[in-house]
Amino acid sequence: MDSQQFREAAKAAIDDIAKYYDNISDHRVVADVEPGYLRPLLPASAPLEGESWDSIQADIQSKILPGITHWQAPGFMAFFPCSSSYPAAIAEMYSNTFNGAHFNWICSPAVTELETIVMDWLAQALGLPECFLSGGPTHGGGVLHGSASEAILTVMVAARDKYINEATAHLPEGEEKEEEMWRLRSKLVALGSEGTHSSTKKAAQVLGVRFATVPISEKEGFTMTGEALATKLDELKAKGLEPFYLTATLGTTDVCAVDDFEGISRTLAPRVGKPGEIWVHVDAAYAGAALLLDENKPLAKPIANFHSFNLNPHKWMLTTFDCSAVWVRQRGHLINALSIKPHYLRNQYSDNELVTDYRDWQIPLGRRFRSLKLWFVLRAYGIRGLQAHIQSGITLGESLEAKLVTRPDLFIIFTKAHFGLVTFRVSGDSEEKINSRSQKLYDAINASGQFYLTSTVVKDHFAIRVCTGVATVREETIQKLFDLLVETTEGQLKLE
Ligand SMILES: *Cc1c(COP(=O)(O)O)cnc(C)c1O
């Protein structure tokens, strides 16, 4: 393809993409294909000779679209939003244009410098404590990773090395120190609550450290409290184990609970600044975007006592996947744990430490130009535009809750609308009946193809989750969903 052919093909593709978005409501939300649908539609091997662009593009409509689940459709209320926007899409085109592996500053100075600036902008917009800014007093700063899972694994590596180095700092270099380091490694425990996203457990699995959970209860709104954490820490210490890391969550996946940051920091305060200090990471992958609203800013204050924080702009902040923003209060811990300097990566700027080399803040070497889309989104919408988007998701969640409570004969709110997520169940006179009716309703709604919802099981309660943060959701969508929920539930109860 030459540049003239590219011009024509790319313009046609853009028309096609704009048409897709203009008609996003026309599709069934979830793809209606069977596993293995694609193989019979494609040749058994790659073509020997290059094909015409027309025939390649035609296959988008006929072969790919049927297997697409439409995450931007208003009926998509499953999981969490994974939002796109035109400014982000255009940024991706430019990012692809300046394609490179961008691991060191000199690989493209703009890629590094824009990332540092945009991460400071976003930290300020969220009201994150000053310690997370690149120019802050503790030498912190932000970096863009691909996913929250990657962010959590990365900070856990830094937490592990910090813990072990501090616990063995009193020993002279030598075999004894080495032995003690390996002994400690075998005792390490990473912690989360029972509501913590599975990525923390997975990170522990990858690092080969133990994982333990702090219990949560319905009575406390499924938040991790400082007292529950203290009890768990005592238990682990009594077994001779070394808790070194904790994920605290702002917006759990099941019910959008927020852990008790104040209580957690009170429990951990006696260990701060001493060997045995526990690294606290705040996972705000989804709901962190709600900190853009001033009313939520107080939630960010106690995070000043913690070590790192992540938020996925690719979830609720109109920035296309993948874009996970991570901040640390002391970048030195990441760099100590992750820096490797073979000869081929050396250059005058890096060697003199004049620049940031983001390769030392992440697991992969190479990196994408992700900050461009965040920059475009922040500028095209402005903080006000993004606030309006977040507020809309929150208001629509509250609207659904208000409708559900008008029918106590049919529905029970399980957890109230919070950050654009409501969870509810179908009424019934026993726990068993509530569970089976809720499951049935859930299956029927998803089978309709008009909406895509997810469910969760918390402490043996089956609940339906509705996430209202996708940018195309409107009040009419919420009304339509509510009408369908009522009609379907009434129909099911009649048949019982
Ligand atoms: C979505 C989510 C994750 C996982 O995010 P990835 O970027 O897909 O790894 C982790 N934690 C929370 C709280 C989430 O909402």
Coordinates of C-alpha atoms and ligand atoms in Angstrom, one line a residue:
M1 CA 0.0 0.0 0.0
D2 CA 1.5 3.4 -1.0
S3 CA 0.7 6.7 0.6
Q4 CA -2.0 7.5 -2.0
Q5 CA -3.7 4.2 -1.4
F6 CA -3.4 4.7 2.3
R7 CA -5.1 8.1 2.0
E8 CA -8.1 6.5 0.2
A9 CA -8.3 3.4 2.3
A10 CA -7.9 5.3 5.6
K11 CA -10.6 7.9 4.7
A12 CA -13.0 5.1 3.7
A13 CA -12.2 3.3 7.0
I14 CA -13.0 6.5 9.0
D15 CA -16.3 6.9 7.2
D16 CA -17.1 3.3 8.1
I17 CA -16.0 3.8 11.8
A18 CA -18.2 7.0 12.1
K19 CA -21.1 5.1 10.6
Y20 CA -20.6 2.3 13.1
Y21 CA -20.8 4.7 16.0
D22 CA -23.7 6.6 14.6
N23 CA -25.7 3.3 14.5
I24 CA -24.2 1.7 17.6
S25 CA -27.7 1.0 19.0
D26 CA -28.7 -1.2 16.0
H27 CA -26.7 -4.2 17.1
R28 CA -27.5 -6.9 19.6
V29 CA -25.1 -6.0 22.4
V30 CA -23.4 -9.4 22.8
A31 CA -22.2 -11.3 19.8
D32 CA -24.5 -14.1 18.9
V33 CA -22.0 -16.6 17.5
E34 CA -20.9 -20.1 18.6
P35 CA -17.4 -20.9 19.7
G36 CA -15.2 -21.6 16.7
Y37 CA -17.5 -19.5 14.4
L38 CA -14.6 -17.8 12.6
R39 CA -12.4 -20.7 11.4
P40 CA -14.7 -22.0 8.7
L41 CA -15.1 -18.4 7.4
L42 CA -11.4 -18.0 6.8
P43 CA -8.9 -19.8 4.6
A44 CA -6.8 -22.4 6.4
S45 CA -3.5 -20.4 5.9
A46 CA -2.3 -16.9 5.2
P47 CA -2.4 -15.8 1.6
L48 CA 0.8 -16.3 -0.4
E49 CA 0.3 -13.1 -2.5
G50 CA -1.0 -9.8 -1.0
E51 CA -4.7 -9.2 -1.4
S52 CA -6.5 -6.1 -2.5
W53 CA -7.6 -3.7 0.2
D54 CA -11.2 -3.9 -0.9
S55 CA -11.4 -7.6 -0.1
I56 CA -9.7 -7.1 3.3
Q57 CA -12.0 -4.4 4.3
A58 CA -15.1 -6.2 3.2
D59 CA -14.3 -9.0 5.7
I60 CA -14.8 -6.5 8.6
Q61 CA -18.5 -6.4 7.8
S62 CA -19.1 -10.0 6.9
K63 CA -16.7 -11.9 9.3
I64 CA -15.6 -9.7 12.1
L65 CA -18.6 -7.7 13.1
P66 CA -20.8 -10.7 13.8
G67 CA -18.2 -11.7 16.4
I68 CA -18.0 -8.3 18.1
T69 CA -19.6 -7.5 21.5
H70 CA -20.5 -3.8 21.3
W71 CA -18.9 -2.2 24.4
Q72 CA -19.9 1.3 23.3
A73 CA -23.6 0.4 22.9
P74 CA -26.0 1.9 25.4
G75 CA -27.2 -1.6 26.3
F76 CA -23.7 -2.5 27.5
M77 CA -24.0 -2.4 31.3
A78 CA -21.8 -5.4 32.1
F79 CA -18.5 -5.4 33.9
F80 CA -17.3 -1.8 33.8
P81 CA -17.3 0.6 30.9
C82 CA -14.4 0.4 28.6
S83 CA -14.9 3.6 26.8
S84 CA -13.7 5.1 23.6
S85 CA -14.0 8.6 22.2
Y86 CA -13.1 10.3 18.9
P87 CA -10.2 12.3 20.3
A88 CA -8.7 9.1 21.8
A89 CA -9.2 7.3 18.5
I90 CA -7.4 10.1 16.6
A91 CA -4.6 10.0 19.1
E92 CA -4.2 6.3 18.4
M93 CA -3.7 7.1 14.8
Y94 CA -0.9 9.5 15.6
S95 CA 0.6 7.2 18.1
N96 CA 0.7 4.5 15.4
T97 CA 2.3 7.0 13.1
F98 CA 5.2 7.7 15.5
N99 CA 5.4 4.0 16.1
G100 CA 8.5 2.9 18.1
A101 CA 9.5 1.1 21.3
H102 CA 10.1 4.3 23.2
F103 CA 11.9 2.7 26.2
N104 CA 14.4 5.5 26.9
W105 CA 14.0 9.2 26.8
I106 CA 16.2 9.5 23.7
C107 CA 13.9 7.0 21.9
S108 CA 11.5 9.9 21.5
P109 CA 11.9 12.7 24.1
A110 CA 8.3 13.8 23.5
V111 CA 6.9 10.4 24.4
T112 CA 8.6 10.5 27.8
E113 CA 8.1 14.2 28.5
L114 CA 4.4 14.3 27.6
E115 CA 3.7 11.3 29.8
T116 CA 5.3 13.0 32.8
I117 CA 3.3 16.2 32.2
V118 CA 0.0 14.6 31.5
M119 CA 0.3 12.3 34.5
D120 CA 0.9 15.5 36.7
W121 CA -2.2 17.1 35.0
L122 CA -4.3 14.0 35.8
A123 CA -3.0 13.7 39.4
Q124 CA -4.0 17.3 40.0
A125 CA -7.4 16.9 38.3
L126 CA -8.1 13.9 40.6
G127 CA -6.9 15.8 43.7
L128 CA -4.2 13.2 44.4
P129 CA -1.9 14.2 47.2
E130 CA 1.2 16.2 46.2
C131 CA 3.5 13.3 46.9
F132 CA 2.4 11.6 43.7
L133 CA 3.4 14.6 41.4
S134 CA 6.7 14.3 39.5
G135 CA 8.0 17.4 41.2
G136 CA 6.6 16.6 44.6
P137 CA 8.5 16.4 47.9
T138 CA 9.0 12.6 48.0
H139 CA 10.2 12.2 44.3
G140 CA 7.1 10.4 43.2
G141 CA 5.4 10.5 39.8
G142 CA 3.2 8.8 37.4
V143 CA 3.6 6.3 34.5
L144 CA 1.2 4.7 32.0
H145 CA 0.9 0.9 32.0
G146 CA -1.3 -1.3 29.9
S147 CA -3.6 -2.6 32.6
A148 CA -4.3 -2.4 36.3
S149 CA -3.1 -6.0 36.7
E150 CA 0.3 -5.0 35.3
A151 CA 0.4 -1.9 37.6
I152 CA -0.3 -4.1 40.6
L153 CA 2.3 -6.7 39.7
T154 CA 4.8 -3.9 39.1
V155 CA 4.3 -2.1 42.4
M156 CA 4.3 -5.4 44.2
V157 CA 7.8 -6.1 42.9
A158 CA 8.9 -2.7 44.2
A159 CA 7.2 -3.4 47.6
R160 CA 8.9 -6.8 47.9
D161 CA 12.4 -5.4 47.2
K162 CA 11.8 -2.5 49.5
Y163 CA 10.6 -4.8 52.3
I164 CA 13.5 -7.2 52.0
N165 CA 16.2 -4.6 51.7
E166 CA 14.9 -2.7 54.7
A167 CA 14.5 -5.9 56.8
T168 CA 18.1 -6.9 56.1
A169 CA 19.8 -3.5 56.1
H170 CA 21.4 -4.1 59.5
L171 CA 23.3 -7.1 58.1
P172 CA 26.7 -6.7 56.5
E173 CA 27.0 -7.8 52.8
G174 CA 27.7 -11.5 52.7
E175 CA 26.3 -15.0 52.9
E176 CA 24.4 -14.4 56.1
K177 CA 22.5 -11.5 54.6
E178 CA 21.9 -13.4 51.4
E179 CA 20.4 -16.3 53.4
E180 CA 18.2 -14.0 55.4
M181 CA 16.9 -12.4 52.2
W182 CA 15.9 -15.8 50.8
R183 CA 14.4 -16.9 54.1
L184 CA 12.3 -13.7 54.2
R185 CA 11.2 -14.2 50.6
S186 CA 9.7 -17.6 51.5
K187 CA 7.6 -15.9 54.2
L188 CA 6.2 -12.9 52.3
V189 CA 2.4 -12.4 52.2
A190 CA 0.6 -10.0 50.0
L191 CA -2.8 -8.9 51.3
G192 CA -6.1 -7.8 49.9
S193 CA -9.7 -7.9 51.2
E194 CA -12.2 -10.6 50.2
G195 CA -13.5 -7.9 47.7
T196 CA -10.1 -7.1 46.2
H197 CA -9.9 -7.7 42.4
S198 CA -8.3 -11.0 41.4
S199 CA -5.4 -9.1 39.9
T200 CA -3.7 -8.9 43.4
K201 CA -3.9 -12.6 43.9
K202 CA -2.6 -13.1 40.4
A203 CA 0.4 -10.8 41.0
A204 CA 1.2 -12.8 44.2
Q205 CA 0.9 -16.0 42.2
V206 CA 3.3 -14.6 39.5
L207 CA 5.8 -13.4 42.2
G208 CA 5.6 -16.7 44.1
V209 CA 4.5 -15.1 47.4
R210 CA 1.6 -16.0 49.6
F211 CA -1.8 -14.2 49.3
A212 CA -4.1 -13.7 52.2
T213 CA -7.5 -11.9 52.4
V214 CA -8.9 -9.6 55.1
P215 CA -12.5 -10.5 55.8
I216 CA -15.3 -8.1 54.9
S217 CA -19.0 -8.1 55.9
E218 CA -22.3 -7.0 54.5
K219 CA -22.8 -5.1 57.8
E220 CA -19.8 -2.9 57.0
G221 CA -20.8 -2.4 53.4
F222 CA -18.2 -4.8 52.2
T223 CA -15.3 -2.4 53.0
M224 CA -12.0 -3.5 54.5
T225 CA -11.7 -1.9 58.0
G226 CA -8.6 -1.1 59.9
E227 CA -9.7 -3.4 62.7
A228 CA -10.1 -6.4 60.4
L229 CA -6.7 -5.7 58.9
A230 CA -5.1 -5.5 62.4
T231 CA -6.6 -8.9 63.3
K232 CA -5.3 -10.5 60.1
L233 CA -1.8 -9.0 60.5
D234 CA -1.6 -10.4 64.1
E235 CA -2.7 -13.8 62.8
L236 CA 0.0 -13.8 60.1
K237 CA 2.7 -12.6 62.4
A238 CA 1.8 -15.3 64.9
K239 CA 2.6 -17.8 62.1
G240 CA 6.0 -16.3 61.5
L241 CA 4.9 -14.8 58.2
E242 CA 5.9 -11.4 56.7
P243 CA 3.0 -9.3 55.4
F244 CA 4.7 -6.8 53.1
Y245 CA 2.0 -5.5 50.7
L246 CA -1.7 -4.6 50.8
T247 CA -4.1 -3.6 48.1
A248 CA -6.8 -1.2 49.3
T249 CA -9.6 -0.6 46.9
L250 CA -11.5 2.4 45.8
G251 CA -14.5 0.8 44.0
T252 CA -14.5 -3.0 44.3
T253 CA -15.5 -5.0 41.3
D254 CA -18.5 -6.7 42.9
V255 CA -20.3 -3.7 44.5
C256 CA -18.0 -0.6 44.2
A257 CA -17.2 -0.6 47.9
V258 CA -14.5 1.8 49.1
D259 CA -12.1 0.5 51.8
D260 CA -11.7 2.4 55.0
F261 CA -8.5 4.3 54.1
E262 CA -8.4 6.2 57.4
G263 CA -8.8 3.1 59.4
I264 CA -6.2 1.2 57.4
S265 CA -3.6 4.0 57.8
R266 CA -4.2 4.1 61.5
T267 CA -3.6 0.4 61.8
L268 CA -0.4 0.6 59.8
A269 CA 0.9 3.9 61.3
P270 CA 3.2 2.3 63.9
R271 CA 5.1 0.5 61.1
V272 CA 5.7 3.5 58.9
G273 CA 9.3 4.5 58.2
K274 CA 10.6 1.4 59.9
P275 CA 11.7 -2.1 58.7
G276 CA 8.5 -4.0 58.3
E277 CA 6.5 -1.1 56.8
I278 CA 3.7 -2.5 54.6
W279 CA 3.4 -1.0 51.1
V280 CA -0.2 0.1 50.5
H281 CA -1.4 0.3 46.9
V282 CA -4.8 1.8 46.2
D283 CA -6.5 0.1 43.3
A284 CA -9.0 2.6 41.9
A285 CA -9.0 1.1 38.4
Y286 CA -12.6 1.9 37.7
A287 CA -14.0 4.3 40.3
G288 CA -10.9 6.4 40.5
A289 CA -12.3 8.5 37.7
A290 CA -15.0 9.7 40.1
L291 CA -12.3 11.7 41.9
L292 CA -12.7 14.2 39.1
L293 CA -15.8 15.4 40.8
D294 CA -15.1 17.8 43.7
E295 CA -17.5 16.1 46.0
N296 CA -15.3 12.9 45.9
K297 CA -12.0 14.7 46.4
P298 CA -11.9 14.1 50.2
L299 CA -11.5 10.4 49.4
A300 CA -8.1 11.1 47.9
K301 CA -6.7 12.8 51.0
P302 CA -5.7 9.8 53.1
I303 CA -4.0 8.3 50.1
A304 CA -1.1 10.6 51.1
N305 CA -0.3 7.9 53.7
F306 CA 0.0 5.2 51.0
H307 CA 2.6 4.2 48.5
S308 CA 0.9 3.9 45.1
F309 CA -2.3 4.4 43.3
N310 CA -3.8 3.3 40.0
L311 CA -6.7 4.3 37.8
N312 CA -7.6 3.1 34.3
P313 CA -8.6 6.0 32.1
H314 CA -9.6 3.3 29.6
K315 CA -12.5 2.4 31.8
W316 CA -14.6 5.4 32.7
M317 CA -12.5 8.2 31.2
L318 CA -13.2 8.1 27.5
T319 CA -9.6 7.0 26.7
T320 CA -9.3 3.9 24.5
F321 CA -7.9 0.7 25.9
D322 CA -5.1 0.3 26.9
C323 CA -4.3 3.1 29.4
S324 CA -3.7 2.4 33.1
A325 CA -2.3 5.3 35.1
V326 CA -0.1 4.5 38.1
W327 CA 1.5 6.9 40.5
V328 CA 4.1 6.1 43.2
R329 CA 5.1 8.4 46.0
Q330 CA 8.8 7.4 45.7
R331 CA 9.9 6.5 42.2
G332 CA 13.2 5.3 43.5
H333 CA 11.6 2.1 44.8
L334 CA 10.4 1.2 41.3
I335 CA 13.7 2.0 39.7
N336 CA 15.7 0.1 42.3
A337 CA 13.6 -3.0 41.7
L338 CA 13.3 -2.8 37.9
S339 CA 16.4 -1.1 36.5
I340 CA 18.8 -3.1 34.4
K341 CA 21.5 -1.4 32.4
P342 CA 23.0 -3.5 29.7
H343 CA 25.5 -1.7 27.4
Y344 CA 23.1 -1.3 24.5
L345 CA 20.6 0.7 26.6
R346 CA 23.2 3.2 27.7
N347 CA 23.4 6.7 26.4
Q348 CA 24.7 10.1 27.7
Y349 CA 21.3 11.3 28.9
S350 CA 20.4 8.1 30.8
D351 CA 23.9 7.6 32.3
N352 CA 23.9 11.1 33.7
E353 CA 20.4 10.7 35.1
L354 CA 19.3 13.8 33.3
V355 CA 16.1 12.2 32.1
T356 CA 13.3 9.8 33.1
D357 CA 13.6 6.4 31.5
Y358 CA 10.2 4.8 31.9
R359 CA 11.5 1.4 31.1
D360 CA 12.7 1.3 34.7
W361 CA 9.1 1.9 35.9
Q362 CA 7.6 -1.1 34.2
I363 CA 8.1 -4.8 33.4
P364 CA 8.4 -4.7 29.6
L365 CA 11.3 -2.8 27.9
G366 CA 9.4 -1.3 25.0
R367 CA 6.4 1.0 25.5
R368 CA 3.6 2.6 23.5
F369 CA 2.9 6.4 23.1
R370 CA -0.1 6.2 25.4
S371 CA 0.0 9.7 26.9
L372 CA -1.1 11.2 23.6
K373 CA -4.6 9.9 23.8
L374 CA -4.9 11.0 27.5
W375 CA -3.6 14.4 26.4
F376 CA -6.1 14.7 23.6
V377 CA -9.0 13.5 25.8
L378 CA -8.1 16.0 28.7
R379 CA -7.9 18.8 26.2
A380 CA -10.9 18.0 24.0
Y381 CA -13.3 17.5 26.9
G382 CA -11.6 19.6 29.5
I383 CA -12.0 18.7 33.1
R384 CA -15.6 20.1 33.0
G385 CA -16.5 17.8 30.1
L386 CA -15.1 14.8 31.8
Q387 CA -16.9 15.7 35.1
A388 CA -20.2 15.9 33.1
H389 CA -19.5 12.4 31.7
I390 CA -18.8 10.9 35.1
Q391 CA -21.8 12.7 36.7
S392 CA -24.0 11.3 34.0
G393 CA -23.0 7.7 34.8
I394 CA -23.6 8.4 38.5
T395 CA -27.0 10.0 38.0
L396 CA -28.2 7.2 35.7
G397 CA -27.2 4.6 38.3
E398 CA -29.2 6.5 40.9
S399 CA -32.1 6.8 38.5
L400 CA -32.2 3.0 38.0
E401 CA -32.1 2.5 41.8
A402 CA -35.0 4.9 42.3
K403 CA -37.0 3.0 39.8
L404 CA -36.2 -0.4 41.3
V405 CA -37.3 0.7 44.8
T406 CA -40.8 1.6 43.4
R407 CA -41.3 -2.2 43.0
P408 CA -40.4 -3.8 46.3
D409 CA -42.8 -6.6 45.3
L410 CA -40.3 -7.5 42.5
F411 CA -36.8 -6.2 43.5
I412 CA -34.5 -5.8 46.4
I413 CA -31.6 -3.4 46.2
F414 CA -28.5 -5.4 47.2
T415 CA -26.0 -2.4 47.2
K416 CA -27.2 1.1 46.5
A417 CA -26.1 3.0 43.4
H418 CA -22.5 4.0 43.9
F419 CA -20.2 5.4 41.2
G420 CA -22.5 4.3 38.5
L421 CA -23.0 0.7 39.7
V422 CA -26.2 -0.7 41.2
T423 CA -26.6 -4.3 42.3
F424 CA -30.0 -5.8 43.0
R425 CA -31.9 -9.1 43.4
V426 CA -35.4 -10.4 42.8
S427 CA -37.6 -10.5 45.8
G428 CA -38.6 -13.8 47.5
D429 CA -39.4 -15.3 50.8
S430 CA -36.2 -17.4 51.1
E431 CA -32.6 -16.9 50.3
E432 CA -32.8 -19.8 47.9
K433 CA -35.8 -18.4 46.0
I434 CA -34.1 -15.0 45.8
N435 CA -31.0 -16.5 44.3
S436 CA -32.8 -18.7 41.8
R437 CA -35.2 -16.0 40.7
S438 CA -32.3 -13.5 40.3
Q439 CA -30.3 -16.0 38.2
K440 CA -33.3 -16.6 36.0
L441 CA -34.0 -13.0 35.4
Y442 CA -30.3 -12.4 34.7
D443 CA -30.2 -15.1 32.1
A444 CA -33.4 -13.9 30.4
I445 CA -32.2 -10.3 30.1
N446 CA -28.9 -11.3 28.6
A447 CA -30.6 -13.7 26.2
S448 CA -32.7 -10.9 25.0
G449 CA -29.7 -9.3 23.3
Q450 CA -30.9 -5.8 24.2
F451 CA -28.7 -5.4 27.3
Y452 CA -25.6 -7.1 28.6
L453 CA -25.4 -7.3 32.4
T454 CA -23.1 -9.2 34.7
S455 CA -23.8 -10.9 38.0
T456 CA -21.9 -11.5 41.1
V457 CA -22.0 -13.8 44.1
V458 CA -21.1 -12.1 47.4
K459 CA -21.3 -14.2 50.6
D460 CA -23.6 -16.6 48.8
H461 CA -25.9 -13.9 47.6
F462 CA -26.5 -13.9 43.8
A463 CA -26.9 -10.3 42.6
I464 CA -27.3 -8.6 39.2
R465 CA -24.9 -5.8 38.5
V466 CA -25.8 -2.9 36.3
C467 CA -23.1 -0.4 35.3
T468 CA -24.4 2.8 33.9
G469 CA -21.1 4.5 32.9
V470 CA -21.0 3.8 29.1
A471 CA -21.1 7.2 27.4
T472 CA -24.1 6.4 25.2
V473 CA -26.4 5.5 28.1
R474 CA -29.3 7.9 28.5
E475 CA -32.3 8.1 30.7
E476 CA -34.4 6.4 28.0
T477 CA -32.0 3.5 28.1
I478 CA -32.5 3.2 31.9
Q479 CA -36.3 3.3 31.5
K480 CA -36.2 0.7 28.8
L481 CA -34.1 -1.6 31.0
F482 CA -36.4 -1.1 33.9
D483 CA -39.5 -1.9 31.8
L484 CA -37.8 -5.0 30.6
L485 CA -36.8 -6.1 34.1
V486 CA -40.4 -5.6 35.3
E487 CA -42.0 -7.4 32.4
T488 CA -39.6 -10.3 32.6
T489 CA -39.8 -10.7 36.3
E490 CA -43.6 -10.5 36.3
G491 CA -43.7 -13.1 33.6
Q492 CA -41.4 -15.4 35.5
L493 CA -43.4 -15.1 38.8
K494 CA -46.6 -15.9 36.9
L495 CA -45.1 -19.2 35.7
E496 CA -44.0 -20.3 39.2
Ligands
LIG1 C1 -11.0 -3.5 36.1 C2 -10.3 -3.7 37.4 C3 -9.1 -4.3 37.5 C4 -8.4 -5.0 36.4 O1 -8.1 -4.2 35.4 P1 -7.1 -4.5 34.2 O2 -6.7 -3.2 33.7 O3 -8.0 -5.2 33.2 O4 -6.1 -5.4 34.7 C5 -8.5 -4.3 38.8 N1 -9.1 -3.7 39.8 C6 -10.2 -3.1 39.8 C7 -10.8 -2.5 41.0 C8 -10.9 -3.0 38.6 O5 -12.1 -2.4 38.5

